[in-house]
Coordinates of C-alpha atoms in Angstrom, one line a residue:
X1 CA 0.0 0.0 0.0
X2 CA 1.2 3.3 -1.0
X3 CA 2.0 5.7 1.9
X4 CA -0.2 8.7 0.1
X5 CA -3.5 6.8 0.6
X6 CA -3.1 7.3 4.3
X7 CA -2.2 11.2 4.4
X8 CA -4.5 13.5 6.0
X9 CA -5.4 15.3 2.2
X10 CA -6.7 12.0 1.4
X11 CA -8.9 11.3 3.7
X12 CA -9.6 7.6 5.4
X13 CA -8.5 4.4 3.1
X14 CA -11.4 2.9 1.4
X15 CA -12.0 -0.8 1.6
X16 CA -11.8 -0.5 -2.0
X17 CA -8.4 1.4 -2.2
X18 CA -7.2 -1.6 0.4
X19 CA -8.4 -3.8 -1.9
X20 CA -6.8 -2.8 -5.1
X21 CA -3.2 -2.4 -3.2
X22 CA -3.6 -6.0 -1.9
X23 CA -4.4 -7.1 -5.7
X24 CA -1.7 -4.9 -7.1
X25 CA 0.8 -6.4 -4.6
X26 CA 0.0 -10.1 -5.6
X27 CA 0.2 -9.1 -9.3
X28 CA 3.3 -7.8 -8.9
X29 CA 6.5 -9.5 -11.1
X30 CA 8.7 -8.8 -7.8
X31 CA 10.2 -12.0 -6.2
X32 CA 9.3 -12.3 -2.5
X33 CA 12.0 -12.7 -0.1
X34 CA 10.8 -14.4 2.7
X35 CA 10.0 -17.3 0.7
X36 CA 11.5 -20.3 1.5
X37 CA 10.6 -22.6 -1.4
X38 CA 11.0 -21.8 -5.0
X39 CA 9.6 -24.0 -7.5
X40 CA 11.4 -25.9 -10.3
X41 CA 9.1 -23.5 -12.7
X42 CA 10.1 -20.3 -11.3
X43 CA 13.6 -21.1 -11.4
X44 CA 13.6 -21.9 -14.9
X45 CA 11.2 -18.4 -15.3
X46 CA 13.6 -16.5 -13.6
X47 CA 16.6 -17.7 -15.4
X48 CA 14.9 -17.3 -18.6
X49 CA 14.2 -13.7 -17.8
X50 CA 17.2 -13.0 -16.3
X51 CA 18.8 -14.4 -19.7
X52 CA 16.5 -12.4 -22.3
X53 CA 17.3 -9.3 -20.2
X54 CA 21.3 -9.8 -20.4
X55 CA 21.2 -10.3 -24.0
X56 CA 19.1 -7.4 -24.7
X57 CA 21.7 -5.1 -23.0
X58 CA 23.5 -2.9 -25.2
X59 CA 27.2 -2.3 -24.9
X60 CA 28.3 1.6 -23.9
X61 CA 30.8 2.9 -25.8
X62 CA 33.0 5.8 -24.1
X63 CA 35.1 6.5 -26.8
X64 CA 33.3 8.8 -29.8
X65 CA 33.7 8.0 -33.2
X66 CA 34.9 11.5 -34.2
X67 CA 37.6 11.2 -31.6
X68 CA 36.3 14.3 -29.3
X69 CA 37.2 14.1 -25.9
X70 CA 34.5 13.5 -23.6
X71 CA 34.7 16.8 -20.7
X72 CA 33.4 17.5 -17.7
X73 CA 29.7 18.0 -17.5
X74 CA 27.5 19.0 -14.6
X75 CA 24.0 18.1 -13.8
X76 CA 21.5 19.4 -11.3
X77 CA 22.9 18.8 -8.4
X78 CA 26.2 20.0 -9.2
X79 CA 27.8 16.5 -9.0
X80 CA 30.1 16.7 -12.0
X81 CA 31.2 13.6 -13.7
X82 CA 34.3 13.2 -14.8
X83 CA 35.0 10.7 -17.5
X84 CA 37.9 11.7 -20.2
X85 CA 39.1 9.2 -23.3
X86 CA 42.4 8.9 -20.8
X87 CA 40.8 8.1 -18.2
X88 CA 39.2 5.2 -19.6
X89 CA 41.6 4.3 -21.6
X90 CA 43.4 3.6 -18.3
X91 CA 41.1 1.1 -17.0
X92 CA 40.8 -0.3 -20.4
X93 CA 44.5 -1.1 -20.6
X94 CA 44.0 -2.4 -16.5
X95 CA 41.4 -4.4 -17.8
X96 CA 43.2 -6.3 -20.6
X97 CA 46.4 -6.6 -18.6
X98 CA 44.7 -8.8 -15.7
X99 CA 42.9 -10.5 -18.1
X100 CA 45.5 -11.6 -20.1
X101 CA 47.5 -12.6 -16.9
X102 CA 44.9 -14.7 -16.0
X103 CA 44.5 -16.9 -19.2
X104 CA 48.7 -17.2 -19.2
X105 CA 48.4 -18.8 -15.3
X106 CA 45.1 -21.0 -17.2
X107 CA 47.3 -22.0 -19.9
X108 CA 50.7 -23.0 -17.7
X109 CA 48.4 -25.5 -15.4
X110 CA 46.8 -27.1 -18.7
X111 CA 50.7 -27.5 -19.8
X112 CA 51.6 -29.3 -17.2
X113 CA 48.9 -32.1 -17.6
X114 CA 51.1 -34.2 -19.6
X115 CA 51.6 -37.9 -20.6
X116 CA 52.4 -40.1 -17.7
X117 CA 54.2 -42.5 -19.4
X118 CA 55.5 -44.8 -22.1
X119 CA 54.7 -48.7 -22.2
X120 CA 56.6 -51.1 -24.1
X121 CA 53.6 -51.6 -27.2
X122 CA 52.6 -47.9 -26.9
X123 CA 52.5 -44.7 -25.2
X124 CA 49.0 -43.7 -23.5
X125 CA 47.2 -40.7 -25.1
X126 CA 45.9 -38.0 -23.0
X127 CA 41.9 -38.1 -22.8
X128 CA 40.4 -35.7 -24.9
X129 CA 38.0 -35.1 -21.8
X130 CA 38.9 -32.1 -19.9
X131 CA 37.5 -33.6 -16.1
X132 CA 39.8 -36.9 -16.4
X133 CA 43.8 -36.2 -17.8
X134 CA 46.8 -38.3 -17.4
X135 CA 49.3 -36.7 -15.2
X136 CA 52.7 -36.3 -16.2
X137 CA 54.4 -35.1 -13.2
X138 CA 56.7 -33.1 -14.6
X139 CA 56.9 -29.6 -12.9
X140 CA 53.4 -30.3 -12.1
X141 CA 51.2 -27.4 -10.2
X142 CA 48.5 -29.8 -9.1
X143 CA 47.9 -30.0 -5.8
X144 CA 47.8 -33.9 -5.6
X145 CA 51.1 -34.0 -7.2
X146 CA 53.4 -30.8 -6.1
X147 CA 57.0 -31.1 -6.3
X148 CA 56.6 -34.2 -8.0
X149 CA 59.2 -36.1 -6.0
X150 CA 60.3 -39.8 -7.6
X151 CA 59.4 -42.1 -3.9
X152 CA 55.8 -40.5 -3.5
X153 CA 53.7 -43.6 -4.4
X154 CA 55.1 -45.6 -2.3
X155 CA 54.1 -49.5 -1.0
X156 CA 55.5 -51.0 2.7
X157 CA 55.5 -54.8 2.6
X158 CA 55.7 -56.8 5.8
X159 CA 57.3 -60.1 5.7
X160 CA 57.1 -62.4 8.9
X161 CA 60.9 -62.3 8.7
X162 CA 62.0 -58.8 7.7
X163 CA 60.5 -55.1 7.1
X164 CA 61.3 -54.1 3.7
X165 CA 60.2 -50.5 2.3
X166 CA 59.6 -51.2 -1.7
X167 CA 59.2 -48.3 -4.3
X168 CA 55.8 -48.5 -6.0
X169 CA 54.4 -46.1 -8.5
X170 CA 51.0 -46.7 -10.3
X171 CA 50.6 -47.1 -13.8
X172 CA 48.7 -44.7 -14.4
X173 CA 48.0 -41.1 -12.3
X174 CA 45.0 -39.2 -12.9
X175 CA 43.8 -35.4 -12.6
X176 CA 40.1 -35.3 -11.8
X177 CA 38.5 -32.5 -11.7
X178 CA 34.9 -32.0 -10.4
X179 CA 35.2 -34.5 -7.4
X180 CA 32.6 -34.3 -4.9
X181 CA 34.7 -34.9 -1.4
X182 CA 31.6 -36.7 0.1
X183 CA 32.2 -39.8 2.3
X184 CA 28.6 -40.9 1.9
X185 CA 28.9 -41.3 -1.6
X186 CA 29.6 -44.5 -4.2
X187 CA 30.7 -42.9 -8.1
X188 CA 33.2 -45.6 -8.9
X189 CA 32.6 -48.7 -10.4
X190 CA 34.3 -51.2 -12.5
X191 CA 32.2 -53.8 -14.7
X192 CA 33.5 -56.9 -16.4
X193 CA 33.7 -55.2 -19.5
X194 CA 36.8 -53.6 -18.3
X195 CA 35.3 -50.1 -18.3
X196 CA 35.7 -48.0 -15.7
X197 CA 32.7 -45.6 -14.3
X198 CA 33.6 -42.1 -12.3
X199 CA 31.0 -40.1 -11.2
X200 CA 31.9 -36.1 -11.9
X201 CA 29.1 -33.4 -10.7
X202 CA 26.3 -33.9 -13.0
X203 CA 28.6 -36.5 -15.3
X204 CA 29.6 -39.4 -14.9
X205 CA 33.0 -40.6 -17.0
X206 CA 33.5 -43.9 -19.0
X207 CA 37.6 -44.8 -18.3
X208 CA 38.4 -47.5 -21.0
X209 CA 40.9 -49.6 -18.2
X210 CA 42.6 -51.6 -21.0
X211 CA 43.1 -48.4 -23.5
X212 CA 43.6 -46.0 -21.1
X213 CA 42.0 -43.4 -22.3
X214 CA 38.2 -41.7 -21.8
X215 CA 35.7 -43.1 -24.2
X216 CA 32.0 -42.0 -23.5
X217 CA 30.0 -39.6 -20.7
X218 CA 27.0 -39.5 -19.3
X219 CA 25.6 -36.0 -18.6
X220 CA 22.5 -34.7 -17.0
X221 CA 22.5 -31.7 -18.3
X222 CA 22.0 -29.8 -15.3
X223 CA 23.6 -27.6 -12.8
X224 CA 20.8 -28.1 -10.3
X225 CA 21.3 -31.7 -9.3
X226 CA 25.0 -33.8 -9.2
X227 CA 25.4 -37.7 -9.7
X228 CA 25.7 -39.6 -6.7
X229 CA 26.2 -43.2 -7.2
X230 CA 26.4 -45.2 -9.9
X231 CA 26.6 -49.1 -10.5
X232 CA 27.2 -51.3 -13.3
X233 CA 24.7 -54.4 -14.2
X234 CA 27.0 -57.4 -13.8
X235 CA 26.9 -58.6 -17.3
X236 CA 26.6 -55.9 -20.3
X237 CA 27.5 -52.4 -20.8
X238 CA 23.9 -50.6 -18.9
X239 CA 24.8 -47.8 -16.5
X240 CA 22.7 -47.2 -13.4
X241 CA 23.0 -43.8 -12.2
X242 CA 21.6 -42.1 -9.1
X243 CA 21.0 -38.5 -8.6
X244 CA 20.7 -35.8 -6.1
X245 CA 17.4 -35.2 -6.9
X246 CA 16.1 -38.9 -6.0
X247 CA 16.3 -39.9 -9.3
X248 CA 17.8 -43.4 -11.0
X249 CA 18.6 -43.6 -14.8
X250 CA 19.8 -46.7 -17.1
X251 CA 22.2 -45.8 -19.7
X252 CA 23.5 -48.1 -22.6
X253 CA 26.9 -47.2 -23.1
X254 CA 27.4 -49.5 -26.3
X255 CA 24.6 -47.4 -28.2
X256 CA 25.0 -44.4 -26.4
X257 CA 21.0 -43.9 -25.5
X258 CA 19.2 -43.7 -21.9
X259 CA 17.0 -46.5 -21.8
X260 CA 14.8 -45.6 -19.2
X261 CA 14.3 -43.5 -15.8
X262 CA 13.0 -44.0 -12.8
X263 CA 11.6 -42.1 -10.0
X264 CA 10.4 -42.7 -6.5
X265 CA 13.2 -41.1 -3.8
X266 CA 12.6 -37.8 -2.5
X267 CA 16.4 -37.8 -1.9
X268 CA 20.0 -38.2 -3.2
X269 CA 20.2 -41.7 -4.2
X270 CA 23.9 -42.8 -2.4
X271 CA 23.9 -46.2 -3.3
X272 CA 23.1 -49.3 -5.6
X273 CA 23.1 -52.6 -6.3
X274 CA 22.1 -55.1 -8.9
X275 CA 20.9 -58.5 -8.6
X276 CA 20.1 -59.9 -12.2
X277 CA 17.0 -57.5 -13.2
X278 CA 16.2 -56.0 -9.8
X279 CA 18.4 -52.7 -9.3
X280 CA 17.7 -52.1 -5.8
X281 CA 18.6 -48.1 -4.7
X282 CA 18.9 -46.5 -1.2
X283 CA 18.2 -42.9 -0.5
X284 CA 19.2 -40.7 2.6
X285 CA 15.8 -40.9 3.7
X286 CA 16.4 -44.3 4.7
X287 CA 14.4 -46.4 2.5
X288 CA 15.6 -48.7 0.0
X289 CA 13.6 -49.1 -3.4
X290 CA 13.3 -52.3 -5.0
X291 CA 13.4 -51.9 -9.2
X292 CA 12.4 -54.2 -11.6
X293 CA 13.7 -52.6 -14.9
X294 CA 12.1 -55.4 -17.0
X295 CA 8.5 -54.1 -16.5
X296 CA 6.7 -50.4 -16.9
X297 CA 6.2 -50.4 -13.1
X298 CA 10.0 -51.1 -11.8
X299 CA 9.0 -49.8 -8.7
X300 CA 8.2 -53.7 -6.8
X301 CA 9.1 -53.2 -3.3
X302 CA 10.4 -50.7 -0.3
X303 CA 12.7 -51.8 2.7
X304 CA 12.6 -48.8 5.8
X305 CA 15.9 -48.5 7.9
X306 CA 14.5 -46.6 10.4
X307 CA 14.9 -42.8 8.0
X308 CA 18.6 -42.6 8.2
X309 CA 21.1 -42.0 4.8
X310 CA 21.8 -45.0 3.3
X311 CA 25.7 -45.2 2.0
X312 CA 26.3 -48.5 1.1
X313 CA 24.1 -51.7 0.0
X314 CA 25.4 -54.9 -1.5
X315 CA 23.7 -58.1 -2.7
X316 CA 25.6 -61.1 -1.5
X317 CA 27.8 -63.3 -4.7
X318 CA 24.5 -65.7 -4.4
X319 CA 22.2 -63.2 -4.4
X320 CA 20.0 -64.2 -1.3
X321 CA 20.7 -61.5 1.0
X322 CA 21.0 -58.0 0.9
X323 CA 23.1 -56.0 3.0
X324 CA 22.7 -51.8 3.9
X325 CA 24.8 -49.5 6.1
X326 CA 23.4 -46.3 7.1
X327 CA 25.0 -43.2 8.4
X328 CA 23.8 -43.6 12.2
X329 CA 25.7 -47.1 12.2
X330 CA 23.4 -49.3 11.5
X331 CA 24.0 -53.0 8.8
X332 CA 20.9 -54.5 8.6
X333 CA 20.7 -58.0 6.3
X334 CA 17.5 -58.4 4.5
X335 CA 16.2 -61.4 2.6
X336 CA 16.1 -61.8 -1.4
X337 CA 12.5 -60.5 -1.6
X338 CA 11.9 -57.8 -4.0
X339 CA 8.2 -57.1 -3.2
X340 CA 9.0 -56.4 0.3
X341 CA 6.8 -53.5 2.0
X342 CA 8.2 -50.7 4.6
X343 CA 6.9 -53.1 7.6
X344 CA 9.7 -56.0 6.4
X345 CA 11.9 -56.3 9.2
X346 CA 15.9 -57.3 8.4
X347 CA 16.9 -60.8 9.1
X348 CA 19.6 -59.4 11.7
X349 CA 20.4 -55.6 12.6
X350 CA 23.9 -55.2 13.9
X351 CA 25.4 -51.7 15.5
X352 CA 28.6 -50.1 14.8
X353 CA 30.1 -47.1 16.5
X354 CA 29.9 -44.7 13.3
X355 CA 28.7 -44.7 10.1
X356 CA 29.0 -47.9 7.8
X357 CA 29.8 -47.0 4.3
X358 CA 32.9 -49.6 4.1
X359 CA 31.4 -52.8 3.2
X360 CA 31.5 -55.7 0.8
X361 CA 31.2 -60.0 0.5
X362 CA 33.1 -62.5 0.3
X363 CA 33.4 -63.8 -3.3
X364 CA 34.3 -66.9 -1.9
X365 CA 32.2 -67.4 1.1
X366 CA 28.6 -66.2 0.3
X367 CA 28.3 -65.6 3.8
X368 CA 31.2 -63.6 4.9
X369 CA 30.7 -59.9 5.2
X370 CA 34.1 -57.2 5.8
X371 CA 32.5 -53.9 6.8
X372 CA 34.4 -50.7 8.3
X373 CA 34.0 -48.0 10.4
X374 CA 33.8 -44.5 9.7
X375 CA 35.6 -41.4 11.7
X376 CA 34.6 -42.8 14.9
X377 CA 35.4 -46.3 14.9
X378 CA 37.9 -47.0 12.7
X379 CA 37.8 -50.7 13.1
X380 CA 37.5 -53.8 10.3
X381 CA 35.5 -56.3 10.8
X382 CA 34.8 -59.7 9.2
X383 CA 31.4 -60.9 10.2
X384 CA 29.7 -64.7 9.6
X385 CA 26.1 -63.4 8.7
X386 CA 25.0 -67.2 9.2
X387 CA 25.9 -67.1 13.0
X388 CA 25.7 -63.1 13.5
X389 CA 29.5 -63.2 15.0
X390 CA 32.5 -61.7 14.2
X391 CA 34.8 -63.5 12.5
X392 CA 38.0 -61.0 13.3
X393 CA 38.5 -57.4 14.0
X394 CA 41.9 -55.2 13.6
X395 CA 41.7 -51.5 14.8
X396 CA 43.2 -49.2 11.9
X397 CA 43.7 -46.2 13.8
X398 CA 41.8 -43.8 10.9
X399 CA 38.9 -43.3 8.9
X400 CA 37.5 -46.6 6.4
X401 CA 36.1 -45.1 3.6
X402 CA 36.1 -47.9 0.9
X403 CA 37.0 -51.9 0.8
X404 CA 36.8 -54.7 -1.1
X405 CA 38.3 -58.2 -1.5
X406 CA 41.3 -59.7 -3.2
X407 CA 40.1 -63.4 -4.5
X408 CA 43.7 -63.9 -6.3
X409 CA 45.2 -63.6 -2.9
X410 CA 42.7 -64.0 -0.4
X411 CA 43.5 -60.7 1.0
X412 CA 41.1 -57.6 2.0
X413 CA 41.9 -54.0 0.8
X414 CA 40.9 -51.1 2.7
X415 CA 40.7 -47.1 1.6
X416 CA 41.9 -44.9 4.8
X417 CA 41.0 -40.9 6.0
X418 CA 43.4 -39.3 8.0
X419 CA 45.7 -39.1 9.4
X420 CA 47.5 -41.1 6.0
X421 CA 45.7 -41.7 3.4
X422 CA 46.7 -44.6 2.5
X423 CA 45.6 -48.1 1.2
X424 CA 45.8 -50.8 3.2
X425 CA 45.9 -55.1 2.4
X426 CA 45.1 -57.6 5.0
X427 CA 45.4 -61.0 5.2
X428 CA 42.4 -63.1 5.8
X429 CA 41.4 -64.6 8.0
X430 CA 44.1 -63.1 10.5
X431 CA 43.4 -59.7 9.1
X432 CA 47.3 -58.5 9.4
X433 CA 48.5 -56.2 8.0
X434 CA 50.8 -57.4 5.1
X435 CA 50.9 -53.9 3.1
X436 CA 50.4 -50.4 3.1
X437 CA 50.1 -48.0 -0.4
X438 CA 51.0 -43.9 0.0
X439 CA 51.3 -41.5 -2.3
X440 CA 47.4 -39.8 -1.6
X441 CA 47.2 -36.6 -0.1
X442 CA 43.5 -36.9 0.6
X443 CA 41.0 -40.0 2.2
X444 CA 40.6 -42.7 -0.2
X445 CA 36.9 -42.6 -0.8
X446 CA 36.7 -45.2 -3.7
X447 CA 38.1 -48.3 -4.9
X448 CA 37.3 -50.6 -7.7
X449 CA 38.6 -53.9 -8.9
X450 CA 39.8 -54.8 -12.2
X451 CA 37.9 -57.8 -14.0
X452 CA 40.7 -60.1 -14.0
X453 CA 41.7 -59.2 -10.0
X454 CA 45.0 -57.9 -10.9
X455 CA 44.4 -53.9 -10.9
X456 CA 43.2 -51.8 -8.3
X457 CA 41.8 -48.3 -9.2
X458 CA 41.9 -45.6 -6.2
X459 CA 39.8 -42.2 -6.4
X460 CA 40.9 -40.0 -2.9
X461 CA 39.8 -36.3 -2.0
X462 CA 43.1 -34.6 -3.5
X463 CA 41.5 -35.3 -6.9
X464 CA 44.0 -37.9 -8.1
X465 CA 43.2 -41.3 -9.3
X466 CA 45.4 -44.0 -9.6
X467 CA 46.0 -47.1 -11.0
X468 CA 48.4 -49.9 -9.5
X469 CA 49.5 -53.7 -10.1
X470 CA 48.9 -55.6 -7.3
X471 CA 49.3 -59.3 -8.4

């Protein structure tokens, strides 16, 4: 309401002047403030607005065509401004200097993202993908690879015998750019197809792991929502990839086409995992959705762990149980029934002291489970799911952010946080420590197997990725 309908020379406000402020008000184009909420519609409104509006600006040009020099004028209130061809000549020259500092600093990083190396049959290209690039190491100004000294990717073996310190570098070293330093996430995965799937903001990056080199990506096409987990089927080349926004999409990589997507989660999807055609998908809500992707209706069945985030879910190697760990240190084991309801209760609900995101089966022993604890705990354990009792347990004094299991040499693998960032292999059943692998500057947050057991791809916080030879 405007302030002049309530002066004295206008008298009292009518209802009907009340009225037509009220209307007026609601009308009105302005965005209000205090609202909370704003709608995927008026986002897309406002940005469309707020883009016709930029491009129907009109540059100013302070410099006349006939070359006069702009003076001094005056206006009403005797504030004179003072804008010469000098003076802005000036800035201009400012301007362009700073600018073209910047692109030279742009240009020396991208210099120094070399070729790593140079095998026997072949040297490695560099990806023509700008978020993934081989690292050379050479003078490098990266901040997972500074100074670039020769012993950084070390490995410590430990013999019953003797302590001996071995030089290990990785095959490959990898720049990544766009890496979301989230412990609650899963974006790596590695299918039998040898292809490697890293999850990049709102892409997610097909690694060829024989070629070396970047092949496909899968983009959402949207700066509003991220990818937050994604999982290969265990046979063939589809894609399931979660979002931020609760949704889960299937990809074909061979053809290049998204086959399908599928909604249901109010939440970022943080984990997956297949069993034949059910792709089964946990949220931070806490449920669990059940996906059949053979039929219209893939939704089939929800599982409730009591609304907490889930970060990790694995089906067991014979596919009859299903394990989840949440963020409030919960893993529950549920039975192989897809067309569960929220009221199914897990088969056995066992605490940890922090978050369980850590976690995988025995490919050996259907019924072996290896989970780790987060920040808090710090501890491995190796549980019999049959019985409910653990199996072994080794303190390792940091952060578990990833694991899996070495069938070649019946070993486990662990991805560490602080204090050393390191990888970690233990033998098992014992669970000692036989080696140690440095060389990240930042937690390990995902590891991936090769197909044929013999390379181990690493993904830590300092936005390097790495490839090593284990066996």
């Amino acid at each position: 309401m405007d302030l002049k309908d309530l002066t004295p020379d206008s008298g009292k406000p009518t209802y009907s002047r009340f009225k037509s402020c009220i209307v007026k008000k609601l009308t009105s184009s302005v965005p209000v403030a205090s609202s909370p909420i704003v709608t995927r519609w008026q986002q897309t409104h406002a940005r469309n607005h707020a883009e016709q509006t930029f491009t129907e600006c009109q540059p100013i040009n302070l410099f006349p065509a006939d070359g006069s020099e702009l003076v001094p004028i005056k206006n009403s209130t005797n504030e004179p401004y003072i804008i010469t061809n000098a003076t802005a000549r000036c800035h201009e020259t400012t301007y362009l200097q700073g600018r073209n500092k910047r692109r030279a600093e742009i240009a020396k990083k991208q210099k120094c993202l070399t070729q790593l190396l140079m095998l026997q049959e072949g040297g490695f290209g560099i990806p023509e993908n700008d978020s993934i690039k081989i690292c050379g190491n050479t003078e490098c100004i990266w901040k997972g690879c500074q100074n670039g000294t020769p012993n950084e990717f070390t490995a410590h073996r430990v013999s019953t015998n003797t302590e001996t310190f071995i030089p290990l570098e990785p095959e490959v070293r990898l720049h990544i750019t766009g890496l979301r330093n989230d412990y609650y996430l899963n974006i790596l995965d590695w299918n039998q197809e040898n292809l490697i799937a890293v999850a990049l903001g709102s892409a997610a990056h097909i690694w060829n792991g024989k070629t070396h080199r970047s092949t496909e990506r899968v983009n959402l096409n949207s700066s509003l929502k991220y990818i937050s987990s994604v999982a290969w089927i265990k046979e063939g080349t589809c894609l399931a990839v979660g979002t931020s926004d609760g949704e889960v999409q299937l990809w074909d990589i061979e053809t290049k086409k998204r086959l399908r997507n599928m909604f249901g989660h109010l939440s970022v999807v943080g984990a997956m995992s297949w069993n034949h055609h059910i792709l089964s998908s946990g949220s931070r809500l806490g449920l669990i959705h059940h996906h059949d992707v053979r039929i219209s209706q893939h939704h089939v069945g929800t599982l409730c762990h009591k609304k907490q985030s889930i970060c990790s879910l694995k089906w067991s190697t014979n596919n009859k149980l299903l394990a989840s760990g949440s963020s409030d240190g919960l893993l529950n084991i549920w039975p192989n029934d897809p067309g569960a309801t929220v009221h199914c209760k897990p088969l056995k609900a066992i605490p940890h002291a922090s978050a369980v995101k850590a976690m995988n089966w025995c490919p050996w022993q259907s019924e072996i489970l290896a989970t780790g604890g987060g920040m808090k705990d710090g501890f491995l354990h190796v549980w019999d799911i049959s019985t409910g009792k653990i199996i072994e347990t080794r303190d390792t004094k940091s952060q578990i952010c990833s694991l899996f299991w070495l069938p070649k040499t019946n070993e486990l693998m662990t991805g560490q946080g602080l204090p050393k960032n390191q990888m970690k292999i233990w033998k098992y059943p014992t669970l000692t420590n036989s080696t140690d692998l440095y060389g990240h500057k930042g937690r390990v947050l995902n590891i991936a197997l090769s197909p044929d057991h013999s390379r181990i791809f690493s993904l830590a916080a300092d936005g390097m990725a790495c490839v090593w030879k284990y066996c």
